[in-house]
């Protein structure tokens, strides 16, 4: 992993670009030290990026227990290939209060210790026509989980599941993120919606529609969002500037799955499930 930590180290010493009117992305590196990666997460205050690897073909017919979580230290470049393993198909990842929460096999939410990787708890949703995909947590500790197959959003509080939303505009609900008092949800399956939810009232606002098959959503650290499109586009959205294409792989057989990023939005990590690769970007934002 030497090439990874060298590139990351140089990037961490870099300066933000000034003078441009729109965000810009610089590709830093692309690694093949992953196996069917689907999601990346960088906890607030942590030097580690956590990467969920589905391994195998990433299908329900795969033998159980092939999935695992890797982690990369963003300061030193230390690579822990199998930091936690024995999972079926790791999906969305989020963290809070020293715990890492991960969706596994489209049916479970698993709680792991962020230091040891030890599994501490597991909650299973037994509902027909369901594929749990991504996960977020609000400050009250409510866990939000998207169901891509059923077009639903579930809440998980103290082990009890509740359906929060179902049907349009949540068809293909995929990526989900808590940002500055709001829950943001993106939809795949060709729907391409970006939805904002007020967590207390559950009031919704449709911000984008018809933007391909959106998969990942993370904060840019300044009120906007970085999004990924399964077709191979890395995007930025803000209320003032709208949608900007940061990078695109439409001509490559490469997917952009559930991206992760540093809380300040400066570094974004994009898993490519189809090609078993992981890309890193430095995002340069206009001066505020």
mmCIF file of C-alpha atoms in Angstrom:
data_model
loop_
_atom_site.group_PDB
_atom_site.id
_atom_site.type_symbol
_atom_site.label_atom_id
_atom_site.label_comp_id
_atom_site.label_asym_id
_atom_site.label_seq_id
_atom_site.Cartn_x
_atom_site.Cartn_y
_atom_site.Cartn_z
ATOM 1 C CA UNK A 1 0.000 0.000 0.000
ATOM 2 C CA UNK A 2 3.046 2.290 -0.227
ATOM 3 C CA UNK A 3 1.655 4.122 -3.250
ATOM 4 C CA UNK A 4 -1.536 4.853 -1.347
ATOM 5 C CA UNK A 5 0.049 6.476 1.674
ATOM 6 C CA UNK A 6 2.507 8.468 -0.432
ATOM 7 C CA UNK A 7 -0.299 9.918 -2.556
ATOM 8 C CA UNK A 8 -2.496 10.541 0.471
ATOM 9 C CA UNK A 9 0.366 12.127 2.380
ATOM 10 C CA UNK A 10 1.176 14.490 -0.450
ATOM 11 C CA UNK A 11 -2.490 15.392 -0.766
ATOM 12 C CA UNK A 12 -2.784 16.182 2.923
ATOM 13 C CA UNK A 13 0.034 18.699 2.488
ATOM 14 C CA UNK A 14 -1.624 20.323 -0.516
ATOM 15 C CA UNK A 15 -3.401 23.665 -0.505
ATOM 16 C CA UNK A 16 -6.958 24.358 -1.529
ATOM 17 C CA UNK A 17 -7.454 25.902 -4.932
ATOM 18 C CA UNK A 18 -8.751 29.452 -5.074
ATOM 19 C CA UNK A 19 -10.344 31.505 -7.787
ATOM 20 C CA UNK A 20 -12.525 28.912 -9.478
ATOM 21 C CA UNK A 21 -16.294 29.398 -9.542
ATOM 22 C CA UNK A 22 -17.248 25.718 -9.269
ATOM 23 C CA UNK A 23 -15.842 22.775 -7.276
ATOM 24 C CA UNK A 24 -13.152 20.745 -9.017
ATOM 25 C CA UNK A 25 -11.828 17.231 -8.343
ATOM 26 C CA UNK A 26 -8.258 15.986 -8.654
ATOM 27 C CA UNK A 27 -7.829 12.208 -8.887
ATOM 28 C CA UNK A 28 -5.117 11.139 -6.422
ATOM 29 C CA UNK A 29 -4.854 7.373 -6.814
ATOM 30 C CA UNK A 30 -6.735 4.207 -7.672
ATOM 31 C CA UNK A 31 -6.089 1.009 -5.705
ATOM 32 C CA UNK A 32 -6.839 -2.634 -6.479
ATOM 33 C CA UNK A 33 -6.339 -3.773 -2.867
ATOM 34 C CA UNK A 34 -10.098 -4.249 -2.489
ATOM 35 C CA UNK A 35 -12.592 -6.917 -3.538
ATOM 36 C CA UNK A 36 -16.033 -5.818 -4.755
ATOM 37 C CA UNK A 37 -16.073 -2.679 -2.559
ATOM 38 C CA UNK A 38 -19.538 -1.201 -2.079
ATOM 39 C CA UNK A 39 -19.207 1.517 0.585
ATOM 40 C CA UNK A 40 -16.639 3.741 2.310
ATOM 41 C CA UNK A 41 -16.973 5.705 5.556
ATOM 42 C CA UNK A 42 -14.652 8.102 7.421
ATOM 43 C CA UNK A 43 -15.841 8.764 11.007
ATOM 44 C CA UNK A 44 -15.701 12.312 12.376
ATOM 45 C CA UNK A 45 -12.424 12.837 14.221
ATOM 46 C CA UNK A 46 -10.872 9.626 12.889
ATOM 47 C CA UNK A 47 -7.790 9.026 10.755
ATOM 48 C CA UNK A 48 -9.300 5.814 9.370
ATOM 49 C CA UNK A 49 -11.360 5.174 6.251
ATOM 50 C CA UNK A 50 -13.465 1.995 6.473
ATOM 51 C CA UNK A 51 -14.174 0.062 3.247
ATOM 52 C CA UNK A 52 -16.797 -2.687 2.958
ATOM 53 C CA UNK A 53 -15.814 -5.493 0.565
ATOM 54 C CA UNK A 54 -18.518 -7.850 -0.672
ATOM 55 C CA UNK A 55 -15.987 -10.230 -2.249
ATOM 56 C CA UNK A 56 -17.108 -13.058 -4.524
ATOM 57 C CA UNK A 57 -19.656 -12.136 -7.152
ATOM 58 C CA UNK A 58 -21.620 -9.998 -4.713
ATOM 59 C CA UNK A 59 -24.723 -12.093 -5.286
ATOM 60 C CA UNK A 60 -27.203 -13.699 -2.918
ATOM 61 C CA UNK A 61 -25.970 -17.095 -4.145
ATOM 62 C CA UNK A 62 -22.424 -16.452 -2.837
ATOM 63 C CA UNK A 63 -21.299 -18.686 0.039
ATOM 64 C CA UNK A 64 -21.895 -16.924 3.375
ATOM 65 C CA UNK A 65 -19.126 -15.169 5.268
ATOM 66 C CA UNK A 66 -16.959 -14.000 2.347
ATOM 67 C CA UNK A 67 -17.470 -10.279 3.002
ATOM 68 C CA UNK A 68 -15.103 -8.191 5.095
ATOM 69 C CA UNK A 69 -14.194 -4.635 6.113
ATOM 70 C CA UNK A 70 -10.786 -3.096 5.348
ATOM 71 C CA UNK A 71 -9.475 0.138 6.765
ATOM 72 C CA UNK A 72 -6.886 2.655 5.606
ATOM 73 C CA UNK A 73 -5.119 5.130 7.901
ATOM 74 C CA UNK A 74 -5.230 8.465 6.080
ATOM 75 C CA UNK A 75 -2.193 9.828 7.938
ATOM 76 C CA UNK A 76 0.239 6.896 7.887
ATOM 77 C CA UNK A 77 -1.092 4.790 5.023
ATOM 78 C CA UNK A 78 -1.391 1.699 7.203
ATOM 79 C CA UNK A 79 -3.633 -0.812 5.405
ATOM 80 C CA UNK A 80 -5.566 -3.410 7.391
ATOM 81 C CA UNK A 81 -6.987 -5.626 4.674
ATOM 82 C CA UNK A 82 -9.266 -7.749 6.843
ATOM 83 C CA UNK A 83 -9.907 -5.538 9.822
ATOM 84 C CA UNK A 84 -13.259 -7.294 10.400
ATOM 85 C CA UNK A 85 -14.553 -10.277 8.452
ATOM 86 C CA UNK A 86 -17.150 -13.029 8.359
ATOM 87 C CA UNK A 87 -19.905 -10.941 6.778
ATOM 88 C CA UNK A 88 -22.054 -11.834 3.772
ATOM 89 C CA UNK A 89 -22.302 -8.611 1.705
ATOM 90 C CA UNK A 90 -21.260 -5.389 3.481
ATOM 91 C CA UNK A 91 -23.224 -2.348 2.305
ATOM 92 C CA UNK A 92 -23.695 1.125 3.813
ATOM 93 C CA UNK A 93 -21.516 2.184 6.771
ATOM 94 C CA UNK A 94 -21.904 4.982 9.335
ATOM 95 C CA UNK A 95 -20.564 5.686 12.835
ATOM 96 C CA UNK A 96 -21.495 7.333 16.115
ATOM 97 C CA UNK A 97 -20.095 7.299 19.675
ATOM 98 C CA UNK A 98 -17.330 4.786 19.015
ATOM 99 C CA UNK A 99 -19.523 2.343 17.107
ATOM 100 C CA UNK A 100 -19.557 1.505 13.421
ATOM 101 C CA UNK A 101 -22.969 0.554 12.011
ATOM 102 C CA UNK A 102 -23.087 -1.427 8.776
ATOM 103 C CA UNK A 103 -25.782 -2.984 6.610
ATOM 104 C CA UNK A 104 -25.036 -6.622 5.777
ATOM 105 C CA UNK A 105 -26.668 -8.816 3.127
ATOM 106 C CA UNK A 106 -29.605 -6.434 2.656
ATOM 107 C CA UNK A 107 -31.271 -7.726 5.842
ATOM 108 C CA UNK A 108 -29.146 -6.867 8.861
ATOM 109 C CA UNK A 109 -27.732 -3.842 10.656
ATOM 110 C CA UNK A 110 -24.537 -4.751 12.499
ATOM 111 C CA UNK A 111 -22.818 -2.713 15.235
ATOM 112 C CA UNK A 112 -19.020 -2.987 15.432
ATOM 113 C CA UNK A 113 -16.439 -1.507 17.787
ATOM 114 C CA UNK A 114 -14.523 1.093 15.727
ATOM 115 C CA UNK A 115 -11.180 0.101 17.256
ATOM 116 C CA UNK A 116 -11.308 -3.695 17.429
ATOM 117 C CA UNK A 117 -13.887 -4.558 14.756
ATOM 118 C CA UNK A 118 -15.676 -6.798 17.257
ATOM 119 C CA UNK A 119 -19.361 -7.313 16.484
ATOM 120 C CA UNK A 120 -21.394 -5.977 19.397
ATOM 121 C CA UNK A 121 -24.985 -6.203 18.189
ATOM 122 C CA UNK A 122 -27.123 -7.174 15.207
ATOM 123 C CA UNK A 123 -30.678 -6.330 14.149
ATOM 124 C CA UNK A 124 -32.486 -8.202 11.377
ATOM 125 C CA UNK A 125 -35.472 -6.962 9.358
ATOM 126 C CA UNK A 126 -37.715 -9.803 8.180
ATOM 127 C CA UNK A 127 -39.918 -8.046 5.615
ATOM 128 C CA UNK A 128 -40.669 -9.412 2.144
ATOM 129 C CA UNK A 129 -39.385 -7.649 -0.985
ATOM 130 C CA UNK A 130 -36.731 -5.763 0.989
ATOM 131 C CA UNK A 131 -33.093 -4.942 0.276
ATOM 132 C CA UNK A 132 -31.564 -2.753 2.974
ATOM 133 C CA UNK A 133 -28.767 -0.706 1.435
ATOM 134 C CA UNK A 134 -27.427 2.416 3.158
ATOM 135 C CA UNK A 135 -27.545 3.832 6.664
ATOM 136 C CA UNK A 136 -27.458 7.140 8.569
ATOM 137 C CA UNK A 137 -27.819 8.218 12.203
ATOM 138 C CA UNK A 138 -29.348 11.455 13.481
ATOM 139 C CA UNK A 139 -28.248 13.191 16.724
ATOM 140 C CA UNK A 140 -31.083 11.513 18.659
ATOM 141 C CA UNK A 141 -29.554 8.126 17.852
ATOM 142 C CA UNK A 142 -32.283 7.051 15.421
ATOM 143 C CA UNK A 143 -30.866 4.817 12.708
ATOM 144 C CA UNK A 144 -32.208 5.462 9.196
ATOM 145 C CA UNK A 145 -31.919 2.642 6.646
ATOM 146 C CA UNK A 146 -32.876 2.729 2.966
ATOM 147 C CA UNK A 147 -34.612 -0.177 1.214
ATOM 148 C CA UNK A 148 -33.728 -0.008 -2.475
ATOM 149 C CA UNK A 149 -35.883 -2.907 -3.603
ATOM 150 C CA UNK A 150 -39.015 -1.843 -1.748
ATOM 151 C CA UNK A 151 -38.605 1.919 -2.216
ATOM 152 C CA UNK A 152 -38.789 2.488 1.524
ATOM 153 C CA UNK A 153 -36.935 4.142 4.375
ATOM 154 C CA UNK A 154 -36.942 2.462 7.773
ATOM 155 C CA UNK A 155 -36.145 3.822 11.203
ATOM 156 C CA UNK A 156 -34.477 1.666 13.857
ATOM 157 C CA UNK A 157 -34.746 2.805 17.478
ATOM 158 C CA UNK A 158 -33.780 0.589 20.419
ATOM 159 C CA UNK A 159 -34.083 -2.492 18.248
ATOM 160 C CA UNK A 160 -37.579 -1.662 16.932
ATOM 161 C CA UNK A 161 -38.166 -1.114 13.204
ATOM 162 C CA UNK A 162 -40.599 1.469 11.815
ATOM 163 C CA UNK A 163 -41.488 2.311 8.213
ATOM 164 C CA UNK A 164 -40.864 6.032 7.743
ATOM 165 C CA UNK A 165 -41.468 6.403 3.989
ATOM 166 C CA UNK A 166 -42.708 4.194 1.187
ATOM 167 C CA UNK A 167 -43.323 4.726 -2.534
ATOM 168 C CA UNK A 168 -42.669 7.819 -4.665
ATOM 169 C CA UNK A 169 -40.459 9.798 -4.500
ATOM 170 C CA UNK A 170 -38.451 7.169 -2.568
ATOM 171 C CA UNK A 171 -38.508 4.536 -5.341
ATOM 172 C CA UNK A 172 -35.010 3.050 -5.510
ATOM 173 C CA UNK A 173 -33.977 4.736 -2.217
ATOM 174 C CA UNK A 174 -30.239 4.155 -1.904
ATOM 175 C CA UNK A 175 -27.674 6.502 -0.309
ATOM 176 C CA UNK A 176 -28.539 8.361 2.879
ATOM 177 C CA UNK A 177 -26.652 10.898 5.009
ATOM 178 C CA UNK A 178 -27.341 13.205 7.966
ATOM 179 C CA UNK A 179 -26.009 16.701 7.211
ATOM 180 C CA UNK A 180 -26.504 19.901 9.228
ATOM 181 C CA UNK A 181 -29.907 19.035 10.657
ATOM 182 C CA UNK A 182 -31.274 17.265 7.574
ATOM 183 C CA UNK A 183 -31.455 13.726 6.245
ATOM 184 C CA UNK A 184 -30.551 13.539 2.552
ATOM 185 C CA UNK A 185 -31.571 10.521 0.455
ATOM 186 C CA UNK A 186 -30.658 9.667 -3.137
ATOM 187 C CA UNK A 187 -32.449 7.160 -5.367
ATOM 188 C CA UNK A 188 -31.028 4.737 -7.916
ATOM 189 C CA UNK A 189 -32.842 2.353 -10.308
ATOM 190 C CA UNK A 190 -32.850 5.134 -12.925
ATOM 191 C CA UNK A 191 -34.966 7.394 -10.701
ATOM 192 C CA UNK A 192 -32.161 9.805 -9.795
ATOM 193 C CA UNK A 193 -33.934 11.721 -7.034
ATOM 194 C CA UNK A 194 -32.288 13.755 -4.268
ATOM 195 C CA UNK A 195 -34.659 14.219 -1.314
ATOM 196 C CA UNK A 196 -34.238 16.271 1.850
ATOM 197 C CA UNK A 197 -36.073 15.218 5.019
ATOM 198 C CA UNK A 198 -36.617 17.161 8.253
ATOM 199 C CA UNK A 199 -35.970 14.439 10.872
ATOM 200 C CA UNK A 200 -38.412 15.690 13.531
ATOM 201 C CA UNK A 201 -41.437 16.403 11.338
ATOM 202 C CA UNK A 202 -40.578 14.029 8.441
ATOM 203 C CA UNK A 203 -41.406 16.855 6.018
ATOM 204 C CA UNK A 204 -39.800 16.176 2.621
ATOM 205 C CA UNK A 205 -38.473 18.278 -0.243
ATOM 206 C CA UNK A 206 -37.508 16.969 -3.685
ATOM 207 C CA UNK A 207 -34.276 18.730 -4.692
ATOM 208 C CA UNK A 208 -33.308 16.792 -7.845
ATOM 209 C CA UNK A 209 -35.033 14.237 -10.037
ATOM 210 C CA UNK A 210 -34.102 12.165 -13.067
ATOM 211 C CA UNK A 211 -30.329 12.290 -12.423
ATOM 212 C CA UNK A 212 -29.459 8.711 -13.359
ATOM 213 C CA UNK A 213 -28.969 6.084 -10.675
ATOM 214 C CA UNK A 214 -27.630 7.960 -7.672
ATOM 215 C CA UNK A 215 -25.932 5.718 -5.120
ATOM 216 C CA UNK A 216 -23.807 7.646 -2.614
ATOM 217 C CA UNK A 217 -24.238 10.935 -0.760
ATOM 218 C CA UNK A 218 -21.819 12.613 1.672
ATOM 219 C CA UNK A 219 -21.385 16.097 3.082
ATOM 220 C CA UNK A 220 -19.009 18.568 1.457
ATOM 221 C CA UNK A 221 -18.454 20.176 4.866
ATOM 222 C CA UNK A 222 -19.949 23.505 3.782
ATOM 223 C CA UNK A 223 -23.669 22.894 3.377
ATOM 224 C CA UNK A 224 -23.555 21.035 0.065
ATOM 225 C CA UNK A 225 -23.209 17.390 -0.963
ATOM 226 C CA UNK A 226 -20.980 15.119 -2.999
ATOM 227 C CA UNK A 227 -22.960 12.461 -4.880
ATOM 228 C CA UNK A 228 -22.098 9.365 -6.890
ATOM 229 C CA UNK A 229 -23.958 7.988 -9.881
ATOM 230 C CA UNK A 230 -23.689 4.255 -10.543
ATOM 231 C CA UNK A 231 -23.167 5.039 -14.240
ATOM 232 C CA UNK A 232 -19.777 6.529 -13.346
ATOM 233 C CA UNK A 233 -20.312 10.195 -12.453
ATOM 234 C CA UNK A 234 -18.948 11.966 -9.384
ATOM 235 C CA UNK A 235 -21.155 15.000 -8.675
ATOM 236 C CA UNK A 236 -21.427 18.014 -6.400
ATOM 237 C CA UNK A 237 -24.695 19.670 -5.403
ATOM 238 C CA UNK A 238 -25.450 22.851 -3.487
ATOM 239 C CA UNK A 239 -28.514 25.058 -3.251
ATOM 240 C CA UNK A 240 -26.622 28.029 -4.672
ATOM 241 C CA UNK A 241 -24.685 26.364 -7.521
ATOM 242 C CA UNK A 242 -26.911 23.395 -8.335
ATOM 243 C CA UNK A 243 -25.331 20.266 -9.839
ATOM 244 C CA UNK A 244 -21.700 20.072 -11.017
ATOM 245 C CA UNK A 245 -20.043 17.046 -12.634
ATOM 246 C CA UNK A 246 -16.664 16.528 -10.928
ATOM 247 C CA UNK A 247 -15.556 13.434 -12.833
ATOM 248 C CA UNK A 248 -17.065 10.881 -15.175
ATOM 249 C CA UNK A 249 -16.417 7.331 -16.306
ATOM 250 C CA UNK A 250 -19.374 6.880 -18.642
ATOM 251 C CA UNK A 251 -17.098 5.323 -21.282
ATOM 252 C CA UNK A 252 -15.510 2.895 -18.803
ATOM 253 C CA UNK A 253 -17.004 -0.236 -17.310
ATOM 254 C CA UNK A 254 -16.620 1.238 -13.840
ATOM 255 C CA UNK A 255 -19.294 1.916 -11.251
ATOM 256 C CA UNK A 256 -19.299 4.626 -8.580
ATOM 257 C CA UNK A 257 -20.942 3.098 -5.547
ATOM 258 C CA UNK A 258 -21.477 4.429 -2.021
ATOM 259 C CA UNK A 259 -18.761 7.068 -1.673
ATOM 260 C CA UNK A 260 -17.250 8.181 1.613
ATOM 261 C CA UNK A 261 -15.373 11.325 2.515
ATOM 262 C CA UNK A 262 -13.613 13.277 5.213
ATOM 263 C CA UNK A 263 -16.062 15.428 7.220
ATOM 264 C CA UNK A 264 -14.670 18.613 5.662
ATOM 265 C CA UNK A 265 -15.451 17.305 2.172
ATOM 266 C CA UNK A 266 -11.865 17.674 1.019
ATOM 267 C CA UNK A 267 -11.082 14.011 0.332
ATOM 268 C CA UNK A 268 -13.572 11.654 -1.293
ATOM 269 C CA UNK A 269 -13.163 7.887 -1.644
ATOM 270 C CA UNK A 270 -15.108 6.165 -4.417
ATOM 271 C CA UNK A 271 -15.579 2.380 -4.469
ATOM 272 C CA UNK A 272 -15.892 0.756 -7.887
ATOM 273 C CA UNK A 273 -17.762 -2.495 -7.295
ATOM 274 C CA UNK A 274 -17.636 -3.822 -10.839
ATOM 275 C CA UNK A 275 -13.861 -3.437 -11.278
ATOM 276 C CA UNK A 276 -12.813 -4.123 -7.638
ATOM 277 C CA UNK A 277 -11.040 -0.774 -7.287
ATOM 278 C CA UNK A 278 -11.045 2.203 -4.942
ATOM 279 C CA UNK A 279 -10.358 5.780 -6.074
ATOM 280 C CA UNK A 280 -9.377 8.810 -4.023
ATOM 281 C CA UNK A 281 -10.026 12.446 -4.911
ATOM 282 C CA UNK A 282 -9.129 15.811 -3.505
ATOM 283 C CA UNK A 283 -11.984 18.293 -3.999
ATOM 284 C CA UNK A 284 -11.175 21.980 -4.432
ATOM 285 C CA UNK A 285 -14.008 24.359 -3.570
ATOM 286 C CA UNK A 286 -14.451 28.019 -4.526
ATOM 287 C CA UNK A 287 -13.363 30.456 -1.856
ATOM 288 C CA UNK A 288 -16.277 31.409 0.360
#
